[in-house]
Coordinates of C-alpha atoms and ligand atoms in Angstrom, one line a residue:
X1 CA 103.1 87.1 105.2
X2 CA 100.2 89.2 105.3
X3 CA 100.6 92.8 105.8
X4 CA 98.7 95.2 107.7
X5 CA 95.6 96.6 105.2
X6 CA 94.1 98.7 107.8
X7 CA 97.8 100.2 107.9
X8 CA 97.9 101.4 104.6
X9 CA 94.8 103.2 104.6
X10 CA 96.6 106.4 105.7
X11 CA 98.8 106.2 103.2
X12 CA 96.2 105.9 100.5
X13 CA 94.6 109.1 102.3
X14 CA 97.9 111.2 101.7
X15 CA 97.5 113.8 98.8
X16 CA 98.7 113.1 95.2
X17 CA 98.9 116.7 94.2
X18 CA 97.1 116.4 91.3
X19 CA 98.9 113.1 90.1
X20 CA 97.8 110.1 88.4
X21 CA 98.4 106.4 89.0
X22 CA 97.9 104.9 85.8
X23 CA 98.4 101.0 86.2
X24 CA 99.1 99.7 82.7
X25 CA 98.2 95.4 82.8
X26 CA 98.8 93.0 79.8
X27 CA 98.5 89.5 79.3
X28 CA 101.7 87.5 79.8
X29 CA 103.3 85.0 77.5
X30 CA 100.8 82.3 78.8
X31 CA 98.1 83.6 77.2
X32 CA 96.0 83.6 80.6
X33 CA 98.7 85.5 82.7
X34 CA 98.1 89.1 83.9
X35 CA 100.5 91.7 84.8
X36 CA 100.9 95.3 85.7
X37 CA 103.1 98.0 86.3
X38 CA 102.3 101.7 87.5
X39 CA 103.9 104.9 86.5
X40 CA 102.7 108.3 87.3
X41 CA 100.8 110.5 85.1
X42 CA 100.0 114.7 85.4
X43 CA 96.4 114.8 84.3
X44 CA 93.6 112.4 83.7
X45 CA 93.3 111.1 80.5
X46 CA 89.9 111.4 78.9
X47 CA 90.6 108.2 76.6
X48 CA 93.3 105.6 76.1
X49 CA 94.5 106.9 72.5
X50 CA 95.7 110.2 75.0
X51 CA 98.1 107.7 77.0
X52 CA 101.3 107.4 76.0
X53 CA 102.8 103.4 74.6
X54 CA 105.2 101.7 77.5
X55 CA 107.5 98.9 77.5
X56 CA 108.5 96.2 79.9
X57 CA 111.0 93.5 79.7
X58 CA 109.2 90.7 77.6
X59 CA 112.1 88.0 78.7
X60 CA 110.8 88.5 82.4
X61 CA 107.1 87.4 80.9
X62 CA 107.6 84.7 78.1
X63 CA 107.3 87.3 75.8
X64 CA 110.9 87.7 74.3
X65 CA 114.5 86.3 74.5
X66 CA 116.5 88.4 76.3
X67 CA 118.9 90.2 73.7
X68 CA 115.8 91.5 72.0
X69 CA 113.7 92.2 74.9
X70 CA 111.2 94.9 74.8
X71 CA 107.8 94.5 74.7
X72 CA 105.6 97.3 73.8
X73 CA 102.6 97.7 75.7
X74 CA 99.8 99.7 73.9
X75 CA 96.7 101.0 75.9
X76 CA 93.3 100.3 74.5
X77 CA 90.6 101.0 77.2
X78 CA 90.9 102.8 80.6
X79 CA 89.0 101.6 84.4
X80 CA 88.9 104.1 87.4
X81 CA 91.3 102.0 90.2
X82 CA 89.3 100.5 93.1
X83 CA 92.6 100.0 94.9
X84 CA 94.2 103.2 95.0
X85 CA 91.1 105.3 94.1
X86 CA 91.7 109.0 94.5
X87 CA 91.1 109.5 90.7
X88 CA 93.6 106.5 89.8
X89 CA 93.5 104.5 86.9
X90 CA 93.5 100.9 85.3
X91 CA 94.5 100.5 81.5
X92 CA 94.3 97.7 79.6
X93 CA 97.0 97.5 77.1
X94 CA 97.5 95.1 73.7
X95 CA 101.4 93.7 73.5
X96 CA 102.8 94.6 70.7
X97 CA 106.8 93.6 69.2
X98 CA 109.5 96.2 68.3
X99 CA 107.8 96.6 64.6
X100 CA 104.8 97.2 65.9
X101 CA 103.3 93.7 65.4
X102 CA 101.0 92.3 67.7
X103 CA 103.1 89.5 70.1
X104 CA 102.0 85.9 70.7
X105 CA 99.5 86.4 72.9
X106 CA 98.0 89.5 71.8
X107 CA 94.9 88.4 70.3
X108 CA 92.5 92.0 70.5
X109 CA 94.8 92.8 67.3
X110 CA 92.5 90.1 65.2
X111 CA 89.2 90.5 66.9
X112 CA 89.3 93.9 66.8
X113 CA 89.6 94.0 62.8
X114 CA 86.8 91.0 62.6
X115 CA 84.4 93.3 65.0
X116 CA 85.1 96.1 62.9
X117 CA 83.9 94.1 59.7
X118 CA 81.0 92.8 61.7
X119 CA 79.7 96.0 63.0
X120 CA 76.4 96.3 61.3
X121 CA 75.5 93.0 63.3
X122 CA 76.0 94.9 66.3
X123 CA 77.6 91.7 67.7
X124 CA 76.9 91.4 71.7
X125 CA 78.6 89.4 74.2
X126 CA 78.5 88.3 78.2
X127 CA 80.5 85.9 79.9
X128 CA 79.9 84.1 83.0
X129 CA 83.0 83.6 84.9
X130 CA 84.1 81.0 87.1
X131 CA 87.0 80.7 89.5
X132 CA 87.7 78.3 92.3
X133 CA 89.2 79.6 95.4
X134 CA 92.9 78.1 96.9
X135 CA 94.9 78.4 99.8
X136 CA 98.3 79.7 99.8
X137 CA 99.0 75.5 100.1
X138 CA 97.1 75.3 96.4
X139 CA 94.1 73.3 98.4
X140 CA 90.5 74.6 98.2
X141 CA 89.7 77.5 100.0
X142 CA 87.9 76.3 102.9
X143 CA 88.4 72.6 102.7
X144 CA 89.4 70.0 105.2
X145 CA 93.3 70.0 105.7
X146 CA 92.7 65.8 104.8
X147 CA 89.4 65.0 103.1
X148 CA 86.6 66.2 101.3
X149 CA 83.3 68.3 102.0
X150 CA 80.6 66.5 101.5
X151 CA 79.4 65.7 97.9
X152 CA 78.2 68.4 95.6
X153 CA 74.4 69.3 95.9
X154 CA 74.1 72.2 99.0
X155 CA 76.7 74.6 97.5
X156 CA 75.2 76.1 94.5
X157 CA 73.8 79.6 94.9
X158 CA 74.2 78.4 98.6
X159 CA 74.2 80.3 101.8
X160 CA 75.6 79.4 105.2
X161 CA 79.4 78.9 106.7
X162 CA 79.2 75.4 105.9
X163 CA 78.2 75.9 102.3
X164 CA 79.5 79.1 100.8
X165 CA 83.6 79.1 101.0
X166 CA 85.1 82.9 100.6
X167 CA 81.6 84.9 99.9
X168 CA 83.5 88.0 101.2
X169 CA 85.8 87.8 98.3
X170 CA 83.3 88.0 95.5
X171 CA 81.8 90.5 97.1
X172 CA 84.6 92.9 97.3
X173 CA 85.5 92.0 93.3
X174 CA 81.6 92.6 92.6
X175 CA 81.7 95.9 94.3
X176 CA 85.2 97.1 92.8
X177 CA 84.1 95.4 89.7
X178 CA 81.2 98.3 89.8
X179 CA 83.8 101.2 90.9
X180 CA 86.0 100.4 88.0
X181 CA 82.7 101.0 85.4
X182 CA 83.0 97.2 84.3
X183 CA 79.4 95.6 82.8
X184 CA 79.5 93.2 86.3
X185 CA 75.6 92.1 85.7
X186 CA 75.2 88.9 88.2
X187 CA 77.1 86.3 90.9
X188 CA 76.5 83.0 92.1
X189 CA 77.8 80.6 94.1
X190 CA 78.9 77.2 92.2
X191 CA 78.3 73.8 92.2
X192 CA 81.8 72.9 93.5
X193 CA 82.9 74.6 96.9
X194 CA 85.0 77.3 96.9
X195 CA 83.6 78.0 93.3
X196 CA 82.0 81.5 92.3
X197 CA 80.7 82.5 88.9
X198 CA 80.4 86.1 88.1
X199 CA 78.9 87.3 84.8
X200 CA 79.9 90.5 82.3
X201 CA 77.7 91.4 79.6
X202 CA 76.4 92.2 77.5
X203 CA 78.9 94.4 75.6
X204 CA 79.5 95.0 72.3
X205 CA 81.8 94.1 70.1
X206 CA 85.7 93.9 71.4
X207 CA 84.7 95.1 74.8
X208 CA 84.1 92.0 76.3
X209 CA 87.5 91.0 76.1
X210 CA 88.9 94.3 77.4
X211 CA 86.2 94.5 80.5
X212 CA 86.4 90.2 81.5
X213 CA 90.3 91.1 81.3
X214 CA 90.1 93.6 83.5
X215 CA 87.3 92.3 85.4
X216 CA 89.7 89.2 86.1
X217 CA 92.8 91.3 87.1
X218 CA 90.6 92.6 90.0
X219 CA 89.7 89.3 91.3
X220 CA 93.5 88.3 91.1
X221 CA 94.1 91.4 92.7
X222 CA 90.9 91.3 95.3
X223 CA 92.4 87.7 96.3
X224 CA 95.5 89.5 97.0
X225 CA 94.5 91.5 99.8
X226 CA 92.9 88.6 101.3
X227 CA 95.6 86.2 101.3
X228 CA 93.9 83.6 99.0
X229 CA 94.5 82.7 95.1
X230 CA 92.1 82.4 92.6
X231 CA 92.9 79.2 90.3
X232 CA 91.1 79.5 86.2
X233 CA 92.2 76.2 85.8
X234 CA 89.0 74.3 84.0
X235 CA 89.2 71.0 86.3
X236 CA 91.2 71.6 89.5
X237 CA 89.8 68.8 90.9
X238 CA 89.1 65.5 89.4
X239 CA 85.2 64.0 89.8
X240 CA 84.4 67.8 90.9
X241 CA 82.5 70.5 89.1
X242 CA 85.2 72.4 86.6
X243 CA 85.1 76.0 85.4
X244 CA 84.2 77.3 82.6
X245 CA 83.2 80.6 81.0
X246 CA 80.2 80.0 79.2
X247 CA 80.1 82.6 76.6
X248 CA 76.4 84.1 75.2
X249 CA 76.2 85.7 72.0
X250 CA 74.2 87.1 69.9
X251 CA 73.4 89.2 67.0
X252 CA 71.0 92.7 65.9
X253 CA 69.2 90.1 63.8
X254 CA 69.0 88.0 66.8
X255 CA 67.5 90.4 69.2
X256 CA 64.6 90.9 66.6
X257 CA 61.0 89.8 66.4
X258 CA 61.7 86.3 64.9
X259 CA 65.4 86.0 65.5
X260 CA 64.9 82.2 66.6
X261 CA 65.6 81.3 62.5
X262 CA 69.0 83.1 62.7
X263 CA 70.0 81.7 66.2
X264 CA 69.7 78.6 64.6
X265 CA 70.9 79.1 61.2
X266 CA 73.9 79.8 63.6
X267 CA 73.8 76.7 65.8
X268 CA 73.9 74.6 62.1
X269 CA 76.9 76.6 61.4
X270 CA 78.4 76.3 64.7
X271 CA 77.8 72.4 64.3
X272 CA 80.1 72.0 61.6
X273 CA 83.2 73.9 63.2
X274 CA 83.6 71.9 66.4
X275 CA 87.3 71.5 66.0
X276 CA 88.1 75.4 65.2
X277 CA 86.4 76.4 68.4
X278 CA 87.9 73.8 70.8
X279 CA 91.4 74.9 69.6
X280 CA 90.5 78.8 70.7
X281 CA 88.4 78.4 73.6
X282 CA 91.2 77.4 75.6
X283 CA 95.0 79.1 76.1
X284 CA 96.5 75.2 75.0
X285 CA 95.0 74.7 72.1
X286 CA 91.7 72.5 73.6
X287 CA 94.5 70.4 76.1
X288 CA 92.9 72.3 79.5
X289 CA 89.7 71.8 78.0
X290 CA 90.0 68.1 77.5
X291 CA 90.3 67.7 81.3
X292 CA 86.7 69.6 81.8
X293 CA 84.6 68.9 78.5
X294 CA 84.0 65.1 79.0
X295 CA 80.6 64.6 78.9
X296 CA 79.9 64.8 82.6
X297 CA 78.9 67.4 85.2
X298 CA 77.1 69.6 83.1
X299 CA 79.7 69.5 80.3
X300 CA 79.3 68.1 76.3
X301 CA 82.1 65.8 75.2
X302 CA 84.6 68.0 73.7
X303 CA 84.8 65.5 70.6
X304 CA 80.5 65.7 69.7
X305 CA 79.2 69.3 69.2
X306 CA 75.3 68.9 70.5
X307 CA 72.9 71.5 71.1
X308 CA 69.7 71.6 72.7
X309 CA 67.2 74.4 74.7
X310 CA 67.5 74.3 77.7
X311 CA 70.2 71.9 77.8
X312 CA 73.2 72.1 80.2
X313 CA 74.5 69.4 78.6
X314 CA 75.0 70.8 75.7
X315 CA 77.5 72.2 73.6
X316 CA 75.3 75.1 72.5
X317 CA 72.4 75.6 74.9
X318 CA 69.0 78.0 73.5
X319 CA 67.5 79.4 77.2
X320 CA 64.5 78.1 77.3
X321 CA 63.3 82.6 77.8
X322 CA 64.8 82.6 74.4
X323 CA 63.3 79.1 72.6
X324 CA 59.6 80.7 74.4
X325 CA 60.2 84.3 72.9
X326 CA 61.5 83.3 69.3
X327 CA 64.5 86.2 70.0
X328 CA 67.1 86.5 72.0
X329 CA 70.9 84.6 72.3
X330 CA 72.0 81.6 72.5
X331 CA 74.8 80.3 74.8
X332 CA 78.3 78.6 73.9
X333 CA 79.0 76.7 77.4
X334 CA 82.6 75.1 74.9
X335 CA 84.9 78.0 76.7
X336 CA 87.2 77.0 79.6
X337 CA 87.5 79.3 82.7
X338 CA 91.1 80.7 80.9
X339 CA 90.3 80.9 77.9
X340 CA 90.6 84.2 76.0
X341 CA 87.0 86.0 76.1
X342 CA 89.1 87.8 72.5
X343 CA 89.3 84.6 70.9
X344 CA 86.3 83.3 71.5
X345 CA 84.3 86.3 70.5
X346 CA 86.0 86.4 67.4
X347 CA 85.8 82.6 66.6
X348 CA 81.6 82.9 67.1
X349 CA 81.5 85.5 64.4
X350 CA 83.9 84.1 62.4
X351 CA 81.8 81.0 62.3
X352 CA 77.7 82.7 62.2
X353 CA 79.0 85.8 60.4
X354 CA 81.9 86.0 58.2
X355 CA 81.8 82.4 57.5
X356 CA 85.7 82.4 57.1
X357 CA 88.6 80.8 59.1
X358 CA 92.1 81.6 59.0
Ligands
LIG401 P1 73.0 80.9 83.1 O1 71.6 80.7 83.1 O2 73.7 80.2 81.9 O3 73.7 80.7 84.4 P2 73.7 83.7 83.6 O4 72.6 84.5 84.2 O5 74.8 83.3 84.5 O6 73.2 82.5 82.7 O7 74.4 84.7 82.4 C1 73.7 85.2 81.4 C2 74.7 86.0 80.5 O8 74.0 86.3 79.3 C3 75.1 87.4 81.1 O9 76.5 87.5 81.0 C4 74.4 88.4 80.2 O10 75.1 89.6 80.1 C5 74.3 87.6 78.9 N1 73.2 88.1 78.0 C6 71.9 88.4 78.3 N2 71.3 88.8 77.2 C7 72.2 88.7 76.1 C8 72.1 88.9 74.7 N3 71.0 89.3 74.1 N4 73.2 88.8 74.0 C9 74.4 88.3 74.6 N5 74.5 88.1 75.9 C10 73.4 88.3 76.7
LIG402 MN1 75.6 81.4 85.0
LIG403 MN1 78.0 78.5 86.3
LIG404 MN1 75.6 79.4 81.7

C-alpha cells in the first residue's frame, strides 16, 4: 500500500535535538542483497573509524545458522542521508564473523589489501550502472498489462511518455546520489524500456565499491518511495537488452603521455584470464552472466574474450577518445548489473598489476 509521503514531511521537520541517524547498510548473504538498520548517534562523526562496530542477526540474512548468529557489521565510509537529511547519515559497513574474519560475502576485506599493494598505480575506476524498472507484479515498469512495446530502437537516451518509462525515478536517485557526496558523473536512458544506466567514477582505489554500493542502496531506496522495484538481474527479459555494469579502468601509467602501450600490455593480459574474471564479475559464479554475455545485443560471448576500439561488442572495448589520444582507459563491458563493483576491481589489477590469482 502506498503511504502518504507528503504526510511525513512534518515529521521529518520535527527537531532531533542534536541527534544523529546513522543508518548502518551491508550486503546480505546473496552477495547482491542490501540491508540497513538505524540507531541513533549524539554527535556527527567526522570519519567511519569514530563509529562504533554493530551486529545484526546473520540467520535473518543468509549470513549465519541460527545458534551462532551474530554478524558483525563494521563501518568503512560514511554518506550524508538524502532521506532523512537534517544532518543524518548513511554508513557503509564490511561483515565481519565472531573472530573478526570477514563473512562470505564481504569481499572489500581482499580488495582493500590488493589496492593497498597497488597504490603507487593510483588505480581508478567508474562504473556505469544499469537497472530495469518493475512493477510491484515483477512486469516492466511501464509496459503493456499483455504484450510488448514496440521493438528496441526509440528508447535509448530517449525522450517522450511513449519512450522513456520512470524518468522521475532516476532523477530523484541522481539528485540524492549528489546530496549524499557520491562521484554520480552521468545518466542515460537504455536500450531496453524501463532501462536506465547511471555512471560513478572515477574513484580511486576501493572507493568504487563503497560509493556504487551505496549509490545502489539509494536507487533501491528512491524506488521505494515511488512504489516501483528496481530488478539488477543481467537478462530480465529474454531477446531484450540486459544489464550490465561495464566497468572502466585504468592506471597512473595509463593516464600518461603514451599510456596506449600499457592499456594494451593489459588487454594481452586480460586475454589470457577470461575464466578468472567471468567467475567474479557476477554474484553466481558467471551463471547470471551466462544468460546476458551471449554474443548478442551488444554483448561478447562469455566463452571468447575479444577486444577491439570502439567495439561494443567486445569483451574489452579501447574508446575510440582514448585509441585517438594514445592515453586514457580502457573499458571491461564482462561485469553483470549485480555483480560486485569490489570484486571486479580487484580481479582487473590482480590480472594488469599484480599478475597473481588466488
Ligand atoms: P560509455 O561510452 O561506455 O557509455 P559512459 O560515459 O557511460 O561510457 O561511462 C564512462 C565511465 O568511464 C564513467 O564512469 C567515468 O567515470 C569513467 N572514466 C572516465 N575516465 C576514466 C579513467 N581515466 N579511468 C577510469 N574510469 C574513467
Ligand atoms: Mn554508458
Ligand atoms: Mn549502457
Ligand atoms: Mn559502456
Amino acid at each position: 500500500m502506498a503511504l502518504n509521503q507528503l504526510l511525513l514531511k512534518h515529521y521529518h521537520d520535527l527537531d532531533q535535538h542534536g541527534k544523529v541517524l546513522a543508518t548502518y547498510i551491508w550486503i546480505d548473504g546473496t552477495g547482491e542483497g542490501l540491508r540497513g538498520k538505524t540507531k541513533t548517534l549524539d554527535k556527527t562523526p567526522s570519519s567511519a573509524a569514530e563509529l562504533p562496530v554493530w551486529n545484526f542477526d546473520g540467520s535473518s540474512t543468509g549470513q549465519s545458522s541460527g545458534h551462532n548468529s551474530d554478524i558483525y557489521v563494521k563501518p568503512v565510509a560514511i554518506y550524508k542521508d538524502p532521506f532523512m537529511k537534517a544532518g543524518n547519515i548513511l554508513v557503509m559497513c564490511e561483515t565481519l564473523k565472531p573472530d573478526d574474519s570477514p563473512a562470505e560475502t564481504n569481499h572489500r576485506d581482499s580488495c582493500m589489501k590488493v589496492m593497498e599493494r597497488c597504490k603507487d598505480e593510483k588505480p581508478w575506476f567508474g562504473i556505469e550502472q544499469e537497472y530495469t524498472l518493475m512493477n510491484l507484479e515483477g512486469h516492466p515498469f511501464g509496459w503493456p498489462k499483455n504484450g510488448y512495446p514496440g521493438p528496441q530502437g526509440p528508447y535509448y537516451c530517449s525522450v517522450g511518455a511513449d519512450r522513456a518509462y520512470g524518468r522521475a525515478i532516476m532523477e530523484a536517485h541522481y539528485k540524492a546520489c549528489l546530496y549524499a557526496g557520491i562521484k554520480i558523473c552521468g545518466t542515460n536512458a537504455e536500450v531496453m524500456p524501463s532501462q536506465w544506466e547511471y555512471q560513478v567514477g572515477p574513484c580511486e582505489g576501493v572507493s568504487i565499491g563503497d560509493e556504487l554500493w551505496v549509490s545502489r542502496y539509494i536507487l533501491h531506496r528512491v524506488c521505494e518511495d515511488f512504489g516501483v522495484v528496481c530488478s539488477l538481474d543481467p537478462k530480465p527479459l529474454k531477446g531484450w537488452n540486459g544489464a550490465g555494469a561495464h566497468c572502466n579502468y585504468s592506471t597512473k601509467a595509463m593516464r600518461e603521455d603514451g599510456g596506449i602501450d600499457v592499456i594494451h600490455a593489459a588487454v594481452e593480459k586480460l586475454s589470457k584470464k577470461q575464466d578468472q574474471h567471468i567467475a567474479w564479475y557476477d554474484p553466481y559464479g558467471g551463471k547470471d552472466n551466462a544468460r546476458r554475455l551471449t554474443g548478442q545485443h551488444e554483448t561478447a560471448d562469455i566463452k571468447t574474450f575479444s577486444s577491439g576500439v570502439a567495439h561494443r561488442g567486445a569483451s574489452i572495448r579501447i574508446p575510440r577518445q582514448v585509441d585517438k589520444d594514445k592515453k586514457g582507459y580502457l573499458e571491461d563491458r564482462r561485469p553483470s548489473s549485480n555483480c560486485d563493483p569490489y570484486q571486479v576491481s580487484e580481479a582487473l589489477l590482480r590480472t594488469t598489476v599484480l599478475d597473481e590469482w588466488p
